[in-house]
Structures are given as structure tokens and as C-alpha cells.
Amino acid sequence: MTRSGKIDHAGICATYDVTPRTVDNWTGLLNFPAPLAGGGWDAQQVDTWVRHNRPQSWPGHTPAPAGPDTASSAEAPDEAEERPESAAGATRLGKAGLAQRYRMTEPGIGHWTKAKGFPAAGEDGLWDATAVDDWVQKNRAQAWAEYTGAGPVWMKPPPEGNPGDLLDIDEYRVIMGNATRGKPVARSTMHSYKNRGQVPPPDRRPGDRKKPPVLKEMWLRKTIYDDLAKRRKGRRRDAG
């Protein structure tokens, strides 16, 4: 089955014969397709996600016969959906697959693979997803909390302040880095983010004729914190 177009919440329920609660759990997972600008989801992307992540819900799927060691036959679908994604079964993934799994960039996964204790790839160049899950749970608490749907975790909570405060790019990189990785983002990296559109454009620029005058690009504290809130939901991940 290959479809195109848009599908809404009710359509997902009907297509894959699952409950609204299950769909809520799916859409809350970090690797579920991002919603479209006008609402709903791309039907083909959802098809692909279900085939790879919830094969038991794929139309036409025939469950394996239940045996004495098969616990899933007595398990309610919604209960299974509330488990971490790794419970869907072990699989082997490359950097691209891990990036999709944790909603990160491949370079970000590359940083992880060089970190202490990260599981070694097999002879096929792939990683056991369950082993990686264990490492992420112990070493990347924020990524794990977002991935499992347990809730986002700040390494260092953003400082309180007036939403109308104007902050420069150095203040931005310190707040963002401390919150997402426990240390400031490097100045060169932050400028790269800005140049690639990975952070919101400045609210103020020199010569914009607004008050008070500014001598460099500045962001409202509200703009920065709104961006961090989006990152907490996993829309953009580039953690090292």
C-alpha cells in the first residue's frame, strides 16, 4: 500500500486500526514524521514510519502464532505503545538510521560514536539499536527523555528574565548550549547555525530605526526561549 496526500489523526486511527490514544502516543515519539504546516501528516511518511516502527499495525500484517514464550498476545495495544521505542524490537542501524531514530543529524551521531562507552559497530558497520538505547539512556538524558516521550530535560534550566530582554549571539549560545548539552555552544558553531537558518533570525539589527538603538544583532529573550521550547519537542537536534 502506497499513498500520497495528507492524513489526519482520525485517518491514522482508521487506516491502521488503532485507538486515538495509540495515535497520540505515536505522534509524541521523537522519530514520528513532523506535522505539516496546515495540520495533519504526510500520508506516505506515516506509511513508511508504521512499516518500520509498528509493523504489527501495518494493514495485512499477520501476527506470529502465540506460544508459551510469547507475551505480546496478552498485551493491550495501548500498553505496548507506551513503552520506549526500543521495545519495538532490536534492530541494526547505521548513522542515518540512528539519526532518524533520535531526530539528530548524522554529524551529531558521529560525535556520539566517538564518545566514551559508545557501543562498537559490528562487522557490517551497523549498531545494535538496543545497545545504543542503553548508552543514550545513561549518557544523554535529554535525548532519551525526549525520545521515549518521558518529557524533555534541560541540562541547565534557562535563567529567568524579562521576555523583552535583548540578548546578543554570545548570550544566546551560552543559554542554548547550557540547556541542551551542559556547556555553551562554540562561537563558530553558533554562527554556522545562524547562517544556515537553524536558529531564528535576529529581532533587532543595527540601523533598524527601532528603539532602543542596537550596535549588533540582538534576539528577544522570548525568541530564544521559544526556540529552545521547539528543540525540547525534538524538531531540531544537533547535539554533540
CSV table of C-alpha atoms in Angstrom, one decimal:
chain,number,residue,atom,x,y,z
A,1,MET,CA,0.0,0.0,0.0
A,2,THR,CA,1.5,3.3,-1.1
A,3,ARG,CA,-0.5,6.5,-0.6
A,4,SER,CA,0.1,10.2,-1.2
A,5,GLY,CA,-1.5,13.3,0.2
A,6,LYS,CA,-2.3,14.2,3.8
A,7,ILE,CA,-3.7,12.2,6.7
A,8,ASP,CA,-5.2,13.4,9.9
A,9,HIS,CA,-5.5,11.9,13.4
A,10,ALA,CA,-8.8,10.2,12.6
A,11,GLY,CA,-7.4,8.9,9.3
A,12,ILE,CA,-4.4,7.3,11.1
A,13,CYS,CA,-6.8,5.6,13.5
A,14,ALA,CA,-8.9,4.2,10.7
A,15,THR,CA,-6.0,3.3,8.3
A,16,TYR,CA,-4.0,1.3,10.9
A,17,ASP,CA,-7.0,0.2,13.1
A,18,VAL,CA,-5.6,1.7,16.3
A,19,THR,CA,-7.1,3.8,19.0
A,20,PRO,CA,-6.9,7.6,19.3
A,21,ARG,CA,-4.8,7.0,22.4
A,22,THR,CA,-2.3,4.9,20.5
A,23,VAL,CA,-2.1,7.6,17.8
A,24,ASP,CA,-1.4,10.2,20.5
A,25,ASN,CA,1.5,8.0,21.7
A,26,TRP,CA,2.8,7.6,18.2
A,27,THR,CA,2.8,11.3,17.3
A,28,GLY,CA,4.5,12.1,20.6
A,29,LEU,CA,7.5,9.9,19.7
A,30,LEU,CA,10.6,11.8,18.5
A,31,ASN,CA,11.0,9.9,15.3
A,32,PHE,CA,7.4,10.2,14.1
A,33,PRO,CA,7.1,12.4,11.0
A,34,ALA,CA,6.7,16.1,11.7
A,35,PRO,CA,3.2,17.5,11.2
A,36,LEU,CA,2.5,19.6,8.1
A,37,ALA,CA,2.2,23.3,8.2
A,38,GLY,CA,-1.6,23.2,7.7
A,39,GLY,CA,-2.1,20.3,10.1
A,40,GLY,CA,-2.1,16.6,9.7
A,41,TRP,CA,0.8,14.5,8.4
A,42,ASP,CA,2.2,13.4,5.0
A,43,ALA,CA,0.4,10.0,4.4
A,44,GLN,CA,3.4,8.4,2.7
A,45,GLN,CA,5.8,9.4,5.5
A,46,VAL,CA,3.3,7.9,8.0
A,47,ASP,CA,3.1,4.7,6.0
A,48,THR,CA,6.9,4.4,6.0
A,49,TRP,CA,7.1,5.0,9.7
A,50,VAL,CA,4.4,2.4,10.5
A,51,ARG,CA,6.0,-0.2,8.3
A,52,HIS,CA,9.4,0.2,10.0
A,53,ASN,CA,8.3,1.0,13.6
A,54,ARG,CA,4.9,-0.6,14.1
A,55,PRO,CA,4.8,-3.5,11.6
A,56,GLN,CA,2.1,-5.2,13.7
A,57,SER,CA,-0.2,-2.3,12.8
A,58,TRP,CA,0.5,-2.4,9.1
A,59,PRO,CA,-2.6,-3.4,7.1
A,60,GLY,CA,-2.4,-7.0,6.1
A,61,HIS,CA,0.1,-7.9,8.8
A,62,THR,CA,-0.3,-11.5,10.1
A,63,PRO,CA,0.8,-11.9,13.7
A,64,ALA,CA,3.0,-14.8,14.5
A,65,PRO,CA,1.3,-17.7,16.3
A,66,ALA,CA,1.3,-17.2,20.1
A,67,GLY,CA,3.5,-19.6,22.0
A,68,PRO,CA,4.4,-20.2,25.7
A,69,ASP,CA,7.1,-17.6,25.4
A,70,THR,CA,5.0,-15.0,23.5
A,71,ALA,CA,3.8,-12.4,26.0
A,72,SER,CA,2.6,-9.9,23.4
A,73,SER,CA,-0.6,-11.9,22.6
A,74,ALA,CA,-1.9,-11.0,26.0
A,75,GLU,CA,-0.8,-7.4,25.9
A,76,ALA,CA,-3.1,-4.5,25.2
A,77,PRO,CA,-2.0,-2.5,22.2
A,78,ASP,CA,-2.0,0.8,24.1
A,79,GLU,CA,0.1,-0.6,26.9
A,80,ALA,CA,2.7,-1.7,24.3
A,81,GLU,CA,2.7,1.8,22.7
A,82,GLU,CA,3.5,3.5,25.9
A,83,ARG,CA,6.9,1.6,26.1
A,84,PRO,CA,10.1,3.2,24.8
A,85,GLU,CA,10.7,2.9,21.1
A,86,SER,CA,13.4,0.3,21.8
A,87,ALA,CA,10.7,-2.1,22.9
A,88,ALA,CA,9.5,-2.5,19.3
A,89,GLY,CA,12.4,-4.9,18.9
A,90,ALA,CA,16.1,-4.9,18.4
A,91,THR,CA,17.4,-3.8,15.0
A,92,ARG,CA,20.7,-2.8,13.5
A,93,LEU,CA,21.1,0.7,12.2
A,94,GLY,CA,23.8,2.8,10.5
A,95,LYS,CA,24.4,6.5,11.3
A,96,ALA,CA,21.5,7.6,9.1
A,97,GLY,CA,19.1,5.2,10.9
A,98,LEU,CA,20.3,6.4,14.3
A,99,ALA,CA,19.9,10.0,13.3
A,100,GLN,CA,16.3,9.3,12.3
A,101,ARG,CA,15.7,7.3,15.5
A,102,TYR,CA,16.8,10.2,17.8
A,103,ARG,CA,15.9,13.0,15.4
A,104,MET,CA,19.5,14.2,15.1
A,105,THR,CA,21.9,15.0,12.3
A,106,GLU,CA,24.4,12.4,11.1
A,107,PRO,CA,27.3,14.6,12.3
A,108,GLY,CA,25.7,14.7,15.7
A,109,ILE,CA,25.5,10.9,15.7
A,110,GLY,CA,29.2,10.9,14.6
A,111,HIS,CA,30.1,12.8,17.8
A,112,TRP,CA,28.2,10.3,19.8
A,113,THR,CA,30.1,7.3,18.2
A,114,LYS,CA,33.4,8.9,19.4
A,115,ALA,CA,32.2,9.3,23.0
A,116,LYS,CA,33.4,7.1,25.8
A,117,GLY,CA,31.5,3.9,26.1
A,118,PHE,CA,29.5,4.2,22.9
A,119,PRO,CA,28.8,0.7,21.5
A,120,ALA,CA,31.1,-0.5,18.8
A,121,ALA,CA,29.7,-1.1,15.4
A,122,GLY,CA,29.6,-4.6,14.1
A,123,GLU,CA,31.5,-6.0,11.2
A,124,ASP,CA,28.6,-4.8,9.0
A,125,GLY,CA,29.2,-1.2,10.1
A,126,LEU,CA,25.9,-1.1,11.9
A,127,TRP,CA,25.0,-0.7,15.5
A,128,ASP,CA,22.6,-2.7,17.7
A,129,ALA,CA,19.8,-0.2,18.4
A,130,THR,CA,19.1,-1.7,21.9
A,131,ALA,CA,22.8,-1.3,22.9
A,132,VAL,CA,22.7,2.3,21.7
A,133,ASP,CA,19.4,2.9,23.6
A,134,ASP,CA,21.2,1.8,26.8
A,135,TRP,CA,24.1,4.2,26.1
A,136,VAL,CA,21.8,7.1,25.3
A,137,GLN,CA,19.7,6.4,28.5
A,138,LYS,CA,22.8,6.6,30.7
A,139,ASN,CA,24.8,9.3,28.9
A,140,ARG,CA,22.3,11.6,27.0
A,141,ALA,CA,19.4,12.1,29.5
A,142,GLN,CA,17.8,14.8,27.4
A,143,ALA,CA,17.8,12.8,24.2
A,144,TRP,CA,16.4,9.7,26.0
A,145,ALA,CA,13.7,11.6,27.8
A,146,GLU,CA,12.5,13.2,24.5
A,147,TYR,CA,12.8,10.0,22.6
A,148,THR,CA,10.8,7.9,25.0
A,149,GLY,CA,8.2,10.6,25.5
A,150,ALA,CA,9.0,10.8,29.2
A,151,GLY,CA,9.4,14.6,28.9
A,152,PRO,CA,12.2,16.9,27.9
A,153,VAL,CA,15.1,17.5,30.3
A,154,TRP,CA,17.3,20.6,30.5
A,155,MET,CA,20.9,20.0,31.4
A,156,LYS,CA,20.9,23.5,33.0
A,157,PRO,CA,17.5,25.3,33.0
A,158,PRO,CA,17.5,28.6,31.1
A,159,PRO,CA,17.8,31.6,33.5
A,160,GLU,CA,14.7,33.6,34.3
A,161,GLY,CA,14.4,37.0,32.9
A,162,ASN,CA,12.1,39.5,31.1
A,163,PRO,CA,10.8,38.1,27.8
A,164,GLY,CA,11.6,41.5,26.3
A,165,ASP,CA,15.3,41.5,27.2
A,166,LEU,CA,17.6,41.9,24.2
A,167,LEU,CA,20.5,39.3,24.1
A,168,ASP,CA,23.3,39.0,21.7
A,169,ILE,CA,24.5,35.9,19.9
A,170,ASP,CA,27.1,35.1,22.6
A,171,GLU,CA,24.4,35.2,25.3
A,172,TYR,CA,22.2,33.1,23.0
A,173,ARG,CA,24.9,30.4,22.5
A,174,VAL,CA,25.6,30.2,26.3
A,175,ILE,CA,21.9,29.8,27.2
A,176,MET,CA,21.2,27.3,24.4
A,177,GLY,CA,24.3,25.2,25.0
A,178,ASN,CA,23.9,25.1,28.7
A,179,ALA,CA,20.3,24.0,28.4
A,180,THR,CA,20.8,21.3,25.7
A,181,ARG,CA,24.3,20.0,26.4
A,182,GLY,CA,25.6,21.4,29.6
A,183,LYS,CA,28.1,23.7,28.1
A,184,PRO,CA,28.0,26.8,25.8
A,185,VAL,CA,27.8,26.2,22.0
A,186,ALA,CA,31.1,27.2,20.4
A,187,ARG,CA,31.0,30.7,18.9
A,188,SER,CA,31.9,29.4,15.4
A,189,THR,CA,29.2,26.7,15.6
A,190,MET,CA,26.6,29.2,16.7
A,191,HIS,CA,27.4,31.5,13.8
A,192,SER,CA,27.1,28.5,11.5
A,193,TYR,CA,23.6,27.8,12.9
A,194,LYS,CA,22.6,31.4,12.3
A,195,ASN,CA,24.0,31.3,8.7
A,196,ARG,CA,22.2,28.1,7.9
A,197,GLY,CA,18.9,29.3,9.4
A,198,GLN,CA,19.0,26.8,12.3
A,199,VAL,CA,18.2,29.5,14.8
A,200,PRO,CA,15.6,32.3,14.4
A,201,PRO,CA,16.7,35.5,12.7
A,202,PRO,CA,17.7,38.4,15.0
A,203,ASP,CA,14.8,40.5,16.2
A,204,ARG,CA,17.0,43.6,16.1
A,205,ARG,CA,19.8,44.8,13.8
A,206,PRO,CA,21.9,47.9,13.8
A,207,GLY,CA,20.3,50.7,11.9
A,208,ASP,CA,16.8,49.2,12.0
A,209,ARG,CA,15.5,52.6,13.4
A,210,LYS,CA,13.8,50.9,16.4
A,211,LYS,CA,14.2,51.8,20.0
A,212,PRO,CA,16.4,51.4,21.8
A,213,PRO,CA,19.2,51.6,19.2
A,214,VAL,CA,21.4,48.5,19.0
A,215,LEU,CA,25.0,48.2,17.9
A,216,LYS,CA,24.8,44.5,16.9
A,217,GLU,CA,22.3,41.8,16.1
A,218,MET,CA,20.1,41.0,19.1
A,219,TRP,CA,17.4,38.5,20.0
A,220,LEU,CA,14.5,38.9,22.4
A,221,ARG,CA,14.7,36.5,25.3
A,222,LYS,CA,11.3,35.3,24.3
A,223,THR,CA,12.5,34.4,20.8
A,224,ILE,CA,15.4,32.4,22.3
A,225,TYR,CA,13.2,30.6,24.8
A,226,ASP,CA,10.6,29.8,22.2
A,227,ASP,CA,13.3,28.3,20.0
A,228,LEU,CA,14.5,26.2,23.0
A,229,ALA,CA,10.9,25.0,23.6
A,230,LYS,CA,10.8,23.8,20.0
A,231,ARG,CA,14.1,22.0,20.5
A,232,ARG,CA,12.7,20.3,23.6
A,233,LYS,CA,10.0,18.9,21.3
A,234,GLY,CA,12.7,17.4,19.1
A,235,ARG,CA,12.0,19.4,16.0
A,236,ARG,CA,15.7,20.1,15.6
A,237,ARG,CA,18.5,18.1,17.2
A,238,ASP,CA,22.2,18.6,16.6
A,239,ALA,CA,23.7,17.7,20.0
A,240,GLY,CA,27.3,16.5,20.2
